PDB file of C-alpha atoms in Angstrom:
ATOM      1  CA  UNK A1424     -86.583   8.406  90.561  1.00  0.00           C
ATOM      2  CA  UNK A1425     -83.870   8.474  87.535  1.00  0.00           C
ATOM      3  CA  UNK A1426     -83.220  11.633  86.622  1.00  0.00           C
ATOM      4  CA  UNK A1427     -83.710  10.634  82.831  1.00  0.00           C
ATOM      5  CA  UNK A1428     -87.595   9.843  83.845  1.00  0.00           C
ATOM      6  CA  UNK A1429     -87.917  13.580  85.933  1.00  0.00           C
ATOM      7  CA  UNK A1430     -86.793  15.003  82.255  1.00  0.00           C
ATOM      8  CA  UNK A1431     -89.110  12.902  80.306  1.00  0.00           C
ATOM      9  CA  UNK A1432     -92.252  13.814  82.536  1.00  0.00           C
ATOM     10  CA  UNK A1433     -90.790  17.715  82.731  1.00  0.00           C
ATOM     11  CA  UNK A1434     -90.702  17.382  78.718  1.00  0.00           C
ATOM     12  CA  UNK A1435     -94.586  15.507  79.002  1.00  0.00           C
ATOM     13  CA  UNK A1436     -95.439  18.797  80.794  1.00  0.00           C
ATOM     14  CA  UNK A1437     -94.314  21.230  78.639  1.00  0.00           C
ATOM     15  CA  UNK A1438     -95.883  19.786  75.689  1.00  0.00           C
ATOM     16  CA  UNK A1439     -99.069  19.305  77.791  1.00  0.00           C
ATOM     17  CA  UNK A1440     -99.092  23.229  78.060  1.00  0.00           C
ATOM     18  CA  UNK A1441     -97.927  24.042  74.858  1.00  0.00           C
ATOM     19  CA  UNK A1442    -102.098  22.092  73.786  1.00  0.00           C
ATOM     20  CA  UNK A1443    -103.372  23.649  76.251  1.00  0.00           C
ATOM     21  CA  UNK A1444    -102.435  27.659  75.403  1.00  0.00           C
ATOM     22  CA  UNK A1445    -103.037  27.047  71.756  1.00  0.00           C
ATOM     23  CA  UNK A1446    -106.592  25.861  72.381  1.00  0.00           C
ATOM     24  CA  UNK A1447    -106.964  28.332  74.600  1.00  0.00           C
ATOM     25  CA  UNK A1448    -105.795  30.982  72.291  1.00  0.00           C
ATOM     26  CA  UNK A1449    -108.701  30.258  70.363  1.00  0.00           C
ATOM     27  CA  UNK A1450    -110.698  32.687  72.245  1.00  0.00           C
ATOM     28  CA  UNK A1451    -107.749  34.827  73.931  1.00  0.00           C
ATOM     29  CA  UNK A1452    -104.124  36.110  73.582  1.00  0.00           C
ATOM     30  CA  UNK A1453    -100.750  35.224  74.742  1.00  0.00           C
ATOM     31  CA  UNK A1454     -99.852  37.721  77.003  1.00  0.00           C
ATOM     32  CA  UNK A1455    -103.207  36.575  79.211  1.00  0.00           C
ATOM     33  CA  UNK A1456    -101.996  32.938  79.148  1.00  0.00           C
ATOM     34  CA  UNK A1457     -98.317  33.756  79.735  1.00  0.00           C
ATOM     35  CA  UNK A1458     -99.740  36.173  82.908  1.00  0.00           C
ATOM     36  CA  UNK A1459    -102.128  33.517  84.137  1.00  0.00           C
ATOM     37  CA  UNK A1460     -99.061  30.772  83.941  1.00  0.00           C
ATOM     38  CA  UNK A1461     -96.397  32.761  85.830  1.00  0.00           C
ATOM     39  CA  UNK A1462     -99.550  33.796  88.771  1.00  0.00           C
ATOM     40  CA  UNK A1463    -100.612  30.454  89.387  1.00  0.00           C
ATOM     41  CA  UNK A1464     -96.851  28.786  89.630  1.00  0.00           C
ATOM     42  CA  UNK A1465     -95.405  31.364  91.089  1.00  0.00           C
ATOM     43  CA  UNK A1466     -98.282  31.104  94.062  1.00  0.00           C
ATOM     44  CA  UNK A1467     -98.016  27.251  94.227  1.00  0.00           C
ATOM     45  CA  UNK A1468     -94.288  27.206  94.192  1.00  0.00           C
ATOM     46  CA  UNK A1469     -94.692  30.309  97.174  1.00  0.00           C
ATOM     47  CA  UNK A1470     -96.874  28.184  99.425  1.00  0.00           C
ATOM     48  CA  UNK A1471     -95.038  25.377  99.287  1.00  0.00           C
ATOM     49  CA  UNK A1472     -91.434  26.997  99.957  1.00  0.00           C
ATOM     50  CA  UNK A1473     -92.890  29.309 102.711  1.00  0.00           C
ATOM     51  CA  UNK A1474     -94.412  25.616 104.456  1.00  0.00           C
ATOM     52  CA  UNK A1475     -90.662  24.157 104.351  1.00  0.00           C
ATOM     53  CA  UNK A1476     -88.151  26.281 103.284  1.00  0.00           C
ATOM     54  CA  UNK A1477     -86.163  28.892 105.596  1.00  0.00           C
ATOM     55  CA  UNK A1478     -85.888  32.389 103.977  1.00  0.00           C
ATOM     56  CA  UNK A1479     -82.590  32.739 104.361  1.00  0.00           C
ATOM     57  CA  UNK A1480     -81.834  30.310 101.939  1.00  0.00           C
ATOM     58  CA  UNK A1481     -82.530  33.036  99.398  1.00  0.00           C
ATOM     59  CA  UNK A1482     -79.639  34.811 100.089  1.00  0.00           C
ATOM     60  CA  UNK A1483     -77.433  32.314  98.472  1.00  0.00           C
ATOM     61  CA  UNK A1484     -74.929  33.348  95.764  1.00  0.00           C
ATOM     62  CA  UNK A1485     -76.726  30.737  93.801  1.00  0.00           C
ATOM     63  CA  UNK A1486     -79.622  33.079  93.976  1.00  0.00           C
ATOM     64  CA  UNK A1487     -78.133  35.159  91.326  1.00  0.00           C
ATOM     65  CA  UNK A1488     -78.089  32.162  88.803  1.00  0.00           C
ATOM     66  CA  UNK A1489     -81.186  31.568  89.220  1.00  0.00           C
ATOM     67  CA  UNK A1490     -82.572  35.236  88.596  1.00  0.00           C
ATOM     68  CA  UNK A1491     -80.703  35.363  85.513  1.00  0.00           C
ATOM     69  CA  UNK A1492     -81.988  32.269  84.453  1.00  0.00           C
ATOM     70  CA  UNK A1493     -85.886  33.638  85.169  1.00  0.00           C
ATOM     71  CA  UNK A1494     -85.046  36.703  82.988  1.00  0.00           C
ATOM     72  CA  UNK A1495     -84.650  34.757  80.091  1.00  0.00           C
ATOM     73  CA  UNK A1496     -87.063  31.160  80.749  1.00  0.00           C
ATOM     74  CA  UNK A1497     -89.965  30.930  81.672  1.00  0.00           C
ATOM     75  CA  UNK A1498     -90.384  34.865  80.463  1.00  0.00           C
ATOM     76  CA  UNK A1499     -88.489  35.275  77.757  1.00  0.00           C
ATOM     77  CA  UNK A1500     -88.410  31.700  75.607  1.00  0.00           C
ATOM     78  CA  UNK A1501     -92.410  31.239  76.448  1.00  0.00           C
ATOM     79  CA  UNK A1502     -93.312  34.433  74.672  1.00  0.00           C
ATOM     80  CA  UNK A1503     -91.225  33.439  71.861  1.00  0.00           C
ATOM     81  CA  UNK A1504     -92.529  29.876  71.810  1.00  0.00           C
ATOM     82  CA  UNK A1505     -96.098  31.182  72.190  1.00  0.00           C
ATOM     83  CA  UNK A1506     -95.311  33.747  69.271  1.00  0.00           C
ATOM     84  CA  UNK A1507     -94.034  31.008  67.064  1.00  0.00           C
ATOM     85  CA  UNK A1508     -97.161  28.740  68.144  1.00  0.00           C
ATOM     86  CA  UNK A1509     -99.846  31.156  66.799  1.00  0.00           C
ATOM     87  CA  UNK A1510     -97.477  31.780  63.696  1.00  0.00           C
ATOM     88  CA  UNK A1511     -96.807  28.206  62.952  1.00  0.00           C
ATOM     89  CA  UNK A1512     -98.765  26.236  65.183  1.00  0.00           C
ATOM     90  CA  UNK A1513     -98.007  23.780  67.795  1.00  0.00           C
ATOM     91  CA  UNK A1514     -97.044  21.033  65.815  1.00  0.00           C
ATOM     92  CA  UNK A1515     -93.906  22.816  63.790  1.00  0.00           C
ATOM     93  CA  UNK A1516     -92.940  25.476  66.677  1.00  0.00           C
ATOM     94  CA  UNK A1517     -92.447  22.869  69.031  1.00  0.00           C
ATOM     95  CA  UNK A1518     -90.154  20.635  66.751  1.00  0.00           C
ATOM     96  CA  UNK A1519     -88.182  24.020  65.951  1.00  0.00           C
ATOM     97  CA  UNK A1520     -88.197  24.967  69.874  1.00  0.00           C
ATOM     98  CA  UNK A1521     -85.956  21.100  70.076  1.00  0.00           C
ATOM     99  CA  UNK A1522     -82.852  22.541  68.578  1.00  0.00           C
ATOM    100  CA  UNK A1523     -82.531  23.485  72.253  1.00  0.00           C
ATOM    101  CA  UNK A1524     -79.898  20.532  72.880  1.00  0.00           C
ATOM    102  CA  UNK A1525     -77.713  21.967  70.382  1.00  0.00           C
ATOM    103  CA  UNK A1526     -77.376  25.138  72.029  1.00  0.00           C
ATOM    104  CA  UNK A1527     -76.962  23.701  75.185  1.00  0.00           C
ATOM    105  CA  UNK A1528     -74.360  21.441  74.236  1.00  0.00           C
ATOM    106  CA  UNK A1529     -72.139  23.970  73.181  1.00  0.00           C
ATOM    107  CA  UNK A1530     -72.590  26.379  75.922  1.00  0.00           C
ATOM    108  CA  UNK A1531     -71.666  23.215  78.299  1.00  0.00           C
ATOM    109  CA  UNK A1532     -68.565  22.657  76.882  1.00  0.00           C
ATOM    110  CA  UNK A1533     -67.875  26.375  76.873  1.00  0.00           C
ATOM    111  CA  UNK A1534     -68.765  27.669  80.256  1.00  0.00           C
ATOM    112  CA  UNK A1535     -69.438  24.464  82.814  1.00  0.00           C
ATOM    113  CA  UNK A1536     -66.263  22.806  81.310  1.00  0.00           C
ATOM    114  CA  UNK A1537     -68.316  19.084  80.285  1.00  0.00           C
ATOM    115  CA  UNK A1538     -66.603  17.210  78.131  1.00  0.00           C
ATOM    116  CA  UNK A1539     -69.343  15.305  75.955  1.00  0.00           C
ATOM    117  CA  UNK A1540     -68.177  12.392  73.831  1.00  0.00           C
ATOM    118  CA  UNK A1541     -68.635  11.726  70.117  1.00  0.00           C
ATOM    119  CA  UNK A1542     -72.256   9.836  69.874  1.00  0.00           C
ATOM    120  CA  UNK A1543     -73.586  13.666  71.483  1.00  0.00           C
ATOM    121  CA  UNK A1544     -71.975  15.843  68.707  1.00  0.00           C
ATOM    122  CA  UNK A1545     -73.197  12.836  66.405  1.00  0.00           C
ATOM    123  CA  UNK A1546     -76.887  13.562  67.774  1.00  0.00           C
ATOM    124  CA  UNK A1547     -76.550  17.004  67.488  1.00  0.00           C
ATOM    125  CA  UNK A1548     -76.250  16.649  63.815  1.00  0.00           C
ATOM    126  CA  UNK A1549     -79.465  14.952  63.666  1.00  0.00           C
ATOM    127  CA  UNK A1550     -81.061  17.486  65.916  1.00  0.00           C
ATOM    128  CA  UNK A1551     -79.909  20.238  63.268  1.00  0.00           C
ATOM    129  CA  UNK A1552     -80.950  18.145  60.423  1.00  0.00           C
ATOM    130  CA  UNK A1553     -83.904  17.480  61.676  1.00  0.00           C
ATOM    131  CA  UNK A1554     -84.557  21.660  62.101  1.00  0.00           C
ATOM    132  CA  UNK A1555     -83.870  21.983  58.515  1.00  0.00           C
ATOM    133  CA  UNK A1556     -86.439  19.291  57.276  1.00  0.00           C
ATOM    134  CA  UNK A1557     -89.076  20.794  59.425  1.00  0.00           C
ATOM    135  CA  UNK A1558     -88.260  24.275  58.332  1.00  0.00           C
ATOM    136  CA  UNK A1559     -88.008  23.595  54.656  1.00  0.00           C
ATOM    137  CA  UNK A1560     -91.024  25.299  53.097  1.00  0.00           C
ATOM    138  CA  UNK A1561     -92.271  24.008  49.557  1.00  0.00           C
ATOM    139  CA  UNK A1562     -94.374  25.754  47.035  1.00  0.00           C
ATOM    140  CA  UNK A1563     -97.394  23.763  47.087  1.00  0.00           C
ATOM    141  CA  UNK A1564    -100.722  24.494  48.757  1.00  0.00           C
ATOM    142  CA  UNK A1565    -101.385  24.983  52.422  1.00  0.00           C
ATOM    143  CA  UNK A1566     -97.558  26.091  53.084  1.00  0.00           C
ATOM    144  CA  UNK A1567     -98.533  29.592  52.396  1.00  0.00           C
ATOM    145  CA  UNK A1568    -100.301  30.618  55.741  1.00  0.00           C
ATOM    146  CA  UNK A1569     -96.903  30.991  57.467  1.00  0.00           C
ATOM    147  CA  UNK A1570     -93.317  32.765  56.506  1.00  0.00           C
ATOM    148  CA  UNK A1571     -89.667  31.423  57.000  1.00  0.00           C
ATOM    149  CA  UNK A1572     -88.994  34.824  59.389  1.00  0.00           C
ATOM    150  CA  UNK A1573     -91.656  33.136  61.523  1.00  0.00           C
ATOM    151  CA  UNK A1574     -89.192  30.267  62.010  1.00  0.00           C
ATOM    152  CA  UNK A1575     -87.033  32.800  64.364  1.00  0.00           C
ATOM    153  CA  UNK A1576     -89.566  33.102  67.273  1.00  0.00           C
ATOM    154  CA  UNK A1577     -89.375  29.335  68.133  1.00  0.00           C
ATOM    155  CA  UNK A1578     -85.429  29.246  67.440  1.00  0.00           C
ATOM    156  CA  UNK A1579     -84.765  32.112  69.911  1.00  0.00           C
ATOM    157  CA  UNK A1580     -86.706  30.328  72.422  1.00  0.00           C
ATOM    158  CA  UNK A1581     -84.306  27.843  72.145  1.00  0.00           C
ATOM    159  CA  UNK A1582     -81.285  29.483  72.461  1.00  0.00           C
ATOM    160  CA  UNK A1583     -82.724  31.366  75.140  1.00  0.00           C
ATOM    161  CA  UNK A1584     -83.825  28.660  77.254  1.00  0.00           C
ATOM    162  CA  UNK A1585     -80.660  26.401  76.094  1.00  0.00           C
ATOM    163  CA  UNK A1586     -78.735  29.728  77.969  1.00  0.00           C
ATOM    164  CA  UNK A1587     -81.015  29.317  80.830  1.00  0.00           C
ATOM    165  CA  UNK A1588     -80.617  25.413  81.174  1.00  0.00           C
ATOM    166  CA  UNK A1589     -76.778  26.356  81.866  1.00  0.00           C
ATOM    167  CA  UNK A1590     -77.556  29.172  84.294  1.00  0.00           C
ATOM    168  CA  UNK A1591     -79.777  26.758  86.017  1.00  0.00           C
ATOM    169  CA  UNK A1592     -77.218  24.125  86.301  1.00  0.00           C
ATOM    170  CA  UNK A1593     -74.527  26.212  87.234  1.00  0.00           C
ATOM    171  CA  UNK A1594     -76.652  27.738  90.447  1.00  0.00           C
ATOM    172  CA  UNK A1595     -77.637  24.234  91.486  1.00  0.00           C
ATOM    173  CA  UNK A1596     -74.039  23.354  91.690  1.00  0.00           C
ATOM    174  CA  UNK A1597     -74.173  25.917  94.437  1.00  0.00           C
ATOM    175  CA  UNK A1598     -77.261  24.931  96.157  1.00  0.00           C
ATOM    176  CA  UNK A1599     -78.444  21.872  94.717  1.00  0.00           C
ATOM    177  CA  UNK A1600     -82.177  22.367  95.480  1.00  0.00           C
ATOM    178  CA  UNK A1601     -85.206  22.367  92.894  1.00  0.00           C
ATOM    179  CA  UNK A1602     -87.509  24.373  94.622  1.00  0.00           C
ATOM    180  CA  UNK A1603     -85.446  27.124  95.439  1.00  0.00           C
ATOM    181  CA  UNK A1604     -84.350  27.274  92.292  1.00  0.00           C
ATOM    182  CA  UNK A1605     -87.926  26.903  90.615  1.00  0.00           C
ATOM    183  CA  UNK A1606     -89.825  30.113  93.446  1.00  0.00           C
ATOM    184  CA  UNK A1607     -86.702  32.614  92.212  1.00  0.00           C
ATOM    185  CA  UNK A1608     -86.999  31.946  88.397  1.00  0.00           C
ATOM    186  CA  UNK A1609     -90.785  32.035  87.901  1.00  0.00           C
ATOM    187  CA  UNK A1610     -91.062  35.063  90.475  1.00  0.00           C
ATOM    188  CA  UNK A1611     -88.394  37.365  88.466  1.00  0.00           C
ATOM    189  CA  UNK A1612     -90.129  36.113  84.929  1.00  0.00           C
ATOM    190  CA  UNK A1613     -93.654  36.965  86.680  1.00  0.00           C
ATOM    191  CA  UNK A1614     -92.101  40.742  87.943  1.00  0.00           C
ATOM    192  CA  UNK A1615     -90.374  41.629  84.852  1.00  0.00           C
ATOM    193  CA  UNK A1616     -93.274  40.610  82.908  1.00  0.00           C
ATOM    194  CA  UNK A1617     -95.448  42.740  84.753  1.00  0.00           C
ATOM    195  CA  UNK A1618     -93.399  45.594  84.473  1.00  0.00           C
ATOM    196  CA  UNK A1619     -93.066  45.026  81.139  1.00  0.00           C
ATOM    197  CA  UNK A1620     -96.834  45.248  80.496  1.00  0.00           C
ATOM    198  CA  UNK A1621     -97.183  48.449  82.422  1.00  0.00           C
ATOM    199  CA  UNK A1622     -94.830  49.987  80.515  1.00  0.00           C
ATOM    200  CA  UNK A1623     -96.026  49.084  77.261  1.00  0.00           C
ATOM    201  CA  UNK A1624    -100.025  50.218  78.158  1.00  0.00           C
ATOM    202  CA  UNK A1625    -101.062  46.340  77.532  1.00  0.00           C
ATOM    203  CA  UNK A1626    -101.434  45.461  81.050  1.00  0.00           C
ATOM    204  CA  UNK A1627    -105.097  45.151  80.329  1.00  0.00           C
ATOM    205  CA  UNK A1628    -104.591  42.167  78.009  1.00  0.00           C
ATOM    206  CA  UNK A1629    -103.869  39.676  80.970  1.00  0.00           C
ATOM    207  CA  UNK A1630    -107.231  39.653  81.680  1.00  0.00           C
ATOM    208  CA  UNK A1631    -108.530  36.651  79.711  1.00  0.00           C
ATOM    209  CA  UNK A1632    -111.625  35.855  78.761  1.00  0.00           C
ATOM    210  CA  UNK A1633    -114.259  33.472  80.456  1.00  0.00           C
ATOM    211  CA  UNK A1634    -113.638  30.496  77.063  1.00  0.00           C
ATOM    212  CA  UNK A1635    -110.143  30.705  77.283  1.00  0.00           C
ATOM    213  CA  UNK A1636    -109.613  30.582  81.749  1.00  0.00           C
ATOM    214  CA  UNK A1637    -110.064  26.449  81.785  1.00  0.00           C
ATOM    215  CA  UNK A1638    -107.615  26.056  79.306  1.00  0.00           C
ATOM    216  CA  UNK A1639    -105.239  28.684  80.583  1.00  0.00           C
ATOM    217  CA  UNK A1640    -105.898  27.728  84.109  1.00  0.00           C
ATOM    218  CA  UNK A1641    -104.665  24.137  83.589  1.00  0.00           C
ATOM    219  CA  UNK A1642    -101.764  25.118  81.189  1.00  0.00           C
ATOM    220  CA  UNK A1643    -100.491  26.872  84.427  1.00  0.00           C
ATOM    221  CA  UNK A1644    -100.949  24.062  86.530  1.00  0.00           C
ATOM    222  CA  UNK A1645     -99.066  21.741  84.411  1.00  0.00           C
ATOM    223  CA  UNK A1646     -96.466  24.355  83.750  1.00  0.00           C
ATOM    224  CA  UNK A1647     -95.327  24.928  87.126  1.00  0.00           C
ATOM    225  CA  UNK A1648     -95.252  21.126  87.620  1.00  0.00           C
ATOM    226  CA  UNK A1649     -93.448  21.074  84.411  1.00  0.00           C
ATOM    227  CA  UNK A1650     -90.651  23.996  86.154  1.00  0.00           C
ATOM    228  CA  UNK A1651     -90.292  21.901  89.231  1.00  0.00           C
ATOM    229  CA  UNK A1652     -89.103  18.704  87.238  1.00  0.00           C
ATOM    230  CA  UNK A1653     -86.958  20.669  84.859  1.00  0.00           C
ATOM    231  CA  UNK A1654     -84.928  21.484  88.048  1.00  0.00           C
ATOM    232  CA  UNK A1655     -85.042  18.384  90.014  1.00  0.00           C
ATOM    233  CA  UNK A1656     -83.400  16.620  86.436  1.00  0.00           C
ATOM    234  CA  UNK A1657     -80.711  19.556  86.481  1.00  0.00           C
ATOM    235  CA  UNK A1658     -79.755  18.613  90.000  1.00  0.00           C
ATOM    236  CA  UNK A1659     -79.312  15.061  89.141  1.00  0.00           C
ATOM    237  CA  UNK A1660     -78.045  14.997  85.838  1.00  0.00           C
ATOM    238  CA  UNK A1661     -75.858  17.177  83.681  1.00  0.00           C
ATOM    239  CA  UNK A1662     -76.691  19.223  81.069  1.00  0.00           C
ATOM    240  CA  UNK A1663     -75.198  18.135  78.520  1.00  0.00           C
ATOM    241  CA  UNK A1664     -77.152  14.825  79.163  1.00  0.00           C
ATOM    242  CA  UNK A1665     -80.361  16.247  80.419  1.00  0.00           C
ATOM    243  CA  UNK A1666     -81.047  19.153  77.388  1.00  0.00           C
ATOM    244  CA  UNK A1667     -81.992  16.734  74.866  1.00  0.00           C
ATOM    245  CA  UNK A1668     -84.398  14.735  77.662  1.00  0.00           C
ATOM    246  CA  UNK A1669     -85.894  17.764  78.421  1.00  0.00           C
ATOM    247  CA  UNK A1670     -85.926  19.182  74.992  1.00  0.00           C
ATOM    248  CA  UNK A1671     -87.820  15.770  73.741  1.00  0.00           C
ATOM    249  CA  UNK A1672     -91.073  17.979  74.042  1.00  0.00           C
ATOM    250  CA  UNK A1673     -91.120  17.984  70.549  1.00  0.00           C
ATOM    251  CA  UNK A1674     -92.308  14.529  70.360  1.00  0.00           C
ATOM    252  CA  UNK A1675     -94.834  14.857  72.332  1.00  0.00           C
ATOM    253  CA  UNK A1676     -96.539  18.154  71.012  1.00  0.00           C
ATOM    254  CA  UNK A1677     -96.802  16.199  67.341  1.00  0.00           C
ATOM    255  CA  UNK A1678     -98.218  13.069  69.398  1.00  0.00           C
ATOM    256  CA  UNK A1679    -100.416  15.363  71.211  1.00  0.00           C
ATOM    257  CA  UNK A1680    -101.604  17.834  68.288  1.00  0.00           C
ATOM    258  CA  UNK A1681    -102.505  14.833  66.532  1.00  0.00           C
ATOM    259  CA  UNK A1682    -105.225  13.870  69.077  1.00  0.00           C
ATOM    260  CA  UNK A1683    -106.321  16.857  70.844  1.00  0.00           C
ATOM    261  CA  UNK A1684    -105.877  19.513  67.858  1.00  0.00           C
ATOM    262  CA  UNK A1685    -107.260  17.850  64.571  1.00  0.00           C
ATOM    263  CA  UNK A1686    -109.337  20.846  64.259  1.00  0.00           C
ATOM    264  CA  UNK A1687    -106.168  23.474  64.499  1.00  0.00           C
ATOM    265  CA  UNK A1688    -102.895  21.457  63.733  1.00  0.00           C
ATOM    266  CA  UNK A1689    -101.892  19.751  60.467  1.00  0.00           C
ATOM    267  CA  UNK A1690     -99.160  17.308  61.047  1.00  0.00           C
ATOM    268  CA  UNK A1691     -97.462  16.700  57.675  1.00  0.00           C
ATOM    269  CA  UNK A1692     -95.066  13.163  57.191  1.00  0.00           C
ATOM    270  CA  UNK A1693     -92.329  15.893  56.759  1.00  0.00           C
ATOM    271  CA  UNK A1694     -92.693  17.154  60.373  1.00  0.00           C
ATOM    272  CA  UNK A1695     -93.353  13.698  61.699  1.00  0.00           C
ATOM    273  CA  UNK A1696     -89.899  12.289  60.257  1.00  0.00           C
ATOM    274  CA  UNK A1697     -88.523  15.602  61.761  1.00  0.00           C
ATOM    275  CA  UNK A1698     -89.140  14.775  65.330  1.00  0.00           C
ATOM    276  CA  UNK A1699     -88.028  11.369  64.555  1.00  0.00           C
ATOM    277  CA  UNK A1700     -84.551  12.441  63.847  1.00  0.00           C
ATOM    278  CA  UNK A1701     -84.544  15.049  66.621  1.00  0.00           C
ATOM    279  CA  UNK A1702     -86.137  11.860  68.829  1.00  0.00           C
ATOM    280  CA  UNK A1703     -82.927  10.038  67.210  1.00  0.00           C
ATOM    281  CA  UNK A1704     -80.159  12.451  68.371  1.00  0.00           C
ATOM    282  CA  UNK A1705     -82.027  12.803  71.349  1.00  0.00           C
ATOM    283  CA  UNK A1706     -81.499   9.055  71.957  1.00  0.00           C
ATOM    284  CA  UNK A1707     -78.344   8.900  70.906  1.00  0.00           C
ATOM    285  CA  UNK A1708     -76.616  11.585  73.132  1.00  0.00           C
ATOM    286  CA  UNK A1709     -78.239  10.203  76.063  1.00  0.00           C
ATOM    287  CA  UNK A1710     -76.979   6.556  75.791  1.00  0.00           C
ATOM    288  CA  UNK A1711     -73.211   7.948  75.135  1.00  0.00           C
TER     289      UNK A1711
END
């Protein structure tokens, strides 16, 4: 399979549990679904490398990549999309969350040493652009139930996980496996998040709530299938090329708020032309 369809689908998934945690948070809280996500893929991604993996192959020096990369995404760039989703809501976090490519473009050049050509700094422009329109708040009713600070939360997730998309990349250049890669970063995110809850007294908050467990169940599910993907494009592809792919998500949040969330989600023509032009740069970096 082409490496540009493994991003697409990864992309598919991520927006699939994006719906899925924000209907579920209906009823619950973040920390619940974030703890029920990293249990569940952590386990399937165990079983599975314990059936036909060797152990030692965790004792690679691309191990240490991949921890890193754990400590910031999942963990770290989930919380602050999920933040930014019960702030904003799906449909504008998501869009924000796509200024990923940018990020990653520039930490490419800087620290793996690609050399992109001029249509991907052109489609970066549009990805910015495209950050601004959906940012942009006006005075008129309904824009009033979120603030322009809130805009940060989905922004650092990008960074974050455009930091992490390098980190990946630059492990699997070591050991060019998915699954490896995948077990080590959702087990340190999983650990460190735990830890993190114990410390803070909140560990009692992953316990969600009998409404919420089908929808944060599944959003687990598709998330680890989601992690697995993300990888297996990584290996294939470069990151410079693959970000944006992977990083489409965007698109399919709006497309997917729009049938699933009418109740929850109101998807303005302003946000809609914003994915377009992210969609656009998206597009246009890939076919350099």
């Amino acid at each position: 399979m082409r490496p540009e369809l493994i991003a697409i689908l990864s992309a598919m998934g991520w927006a699939g549990d994006a719906i899925l945690v924000r209907m579920g948070a209906r009823t619950s809280n973040i920390y619940a679904a974030a703890f029920l996500s990293y249990s569940v893929s952590a386990l399937f991604l165990w079983c599975y490398f314990l059936l036909f993996y060797p152990l030692r192959l965790l004792w690679s020096p691309a191990t240490i990549y991949f921890l890193l990369s754990g400590c910031l995404q999942p963990l770290l760039a989930r919380i602050l999309f999920y933040i930014g989703i019960t702030r904003l809501g799906v449909s504008r976090a998501g869009p924000l969350r796509g200024i990923s490519p940018f990020f990653a473009l520039v930490l490419a050049v800087l620290f793996l040493h690609e050399r992109p050509t001029l249509p991907v700094y052109g489609g970066t422009v549009l990805i910015v652009a495209s950050v601004w329109l959906i940012s942009w708040r006006s005075s008129g009713r309904g824009e009033s139930e979120w603030k322009l600070f809130d805009i940060i939360f989905p922004l650092g997730a990008a960074f974050v996980g455009a930091v992490s998309q390098n980190l990946r990349k630059g492990g699997l250049l070591i050991l060019p496996d998915p699954y490896i890669g995948a077990v080590i970063a959702t087990t340190t995110s999983l650990t460190i998040f735990a830890i993190s809850l114990l410390l803070m007294g909140r560990i009692r908050l992953i316990q969600p709530r009998r409404e919420s467990f089908p929808f944060f169940g599944s959003a687990a599910l598709v998330a680890a299938t989601a992690q697995i993907l993300n990888f297996m494009a990584l290996t294939k592809g470069e990151v410079s090329a693959m970000a944006p792919l992977l990083d489409s998500t965007p698109l399919f949040t709006v497309l997917f708020s729009a049938i699933f969330l009418r109740d929850l989600e109101k998807v303005t023509a302003r946000i809609v032309l914003g994915v377009l032009l992210m969609l656009t740069g998206a597009i246009i970096i890939t076919s350099r």
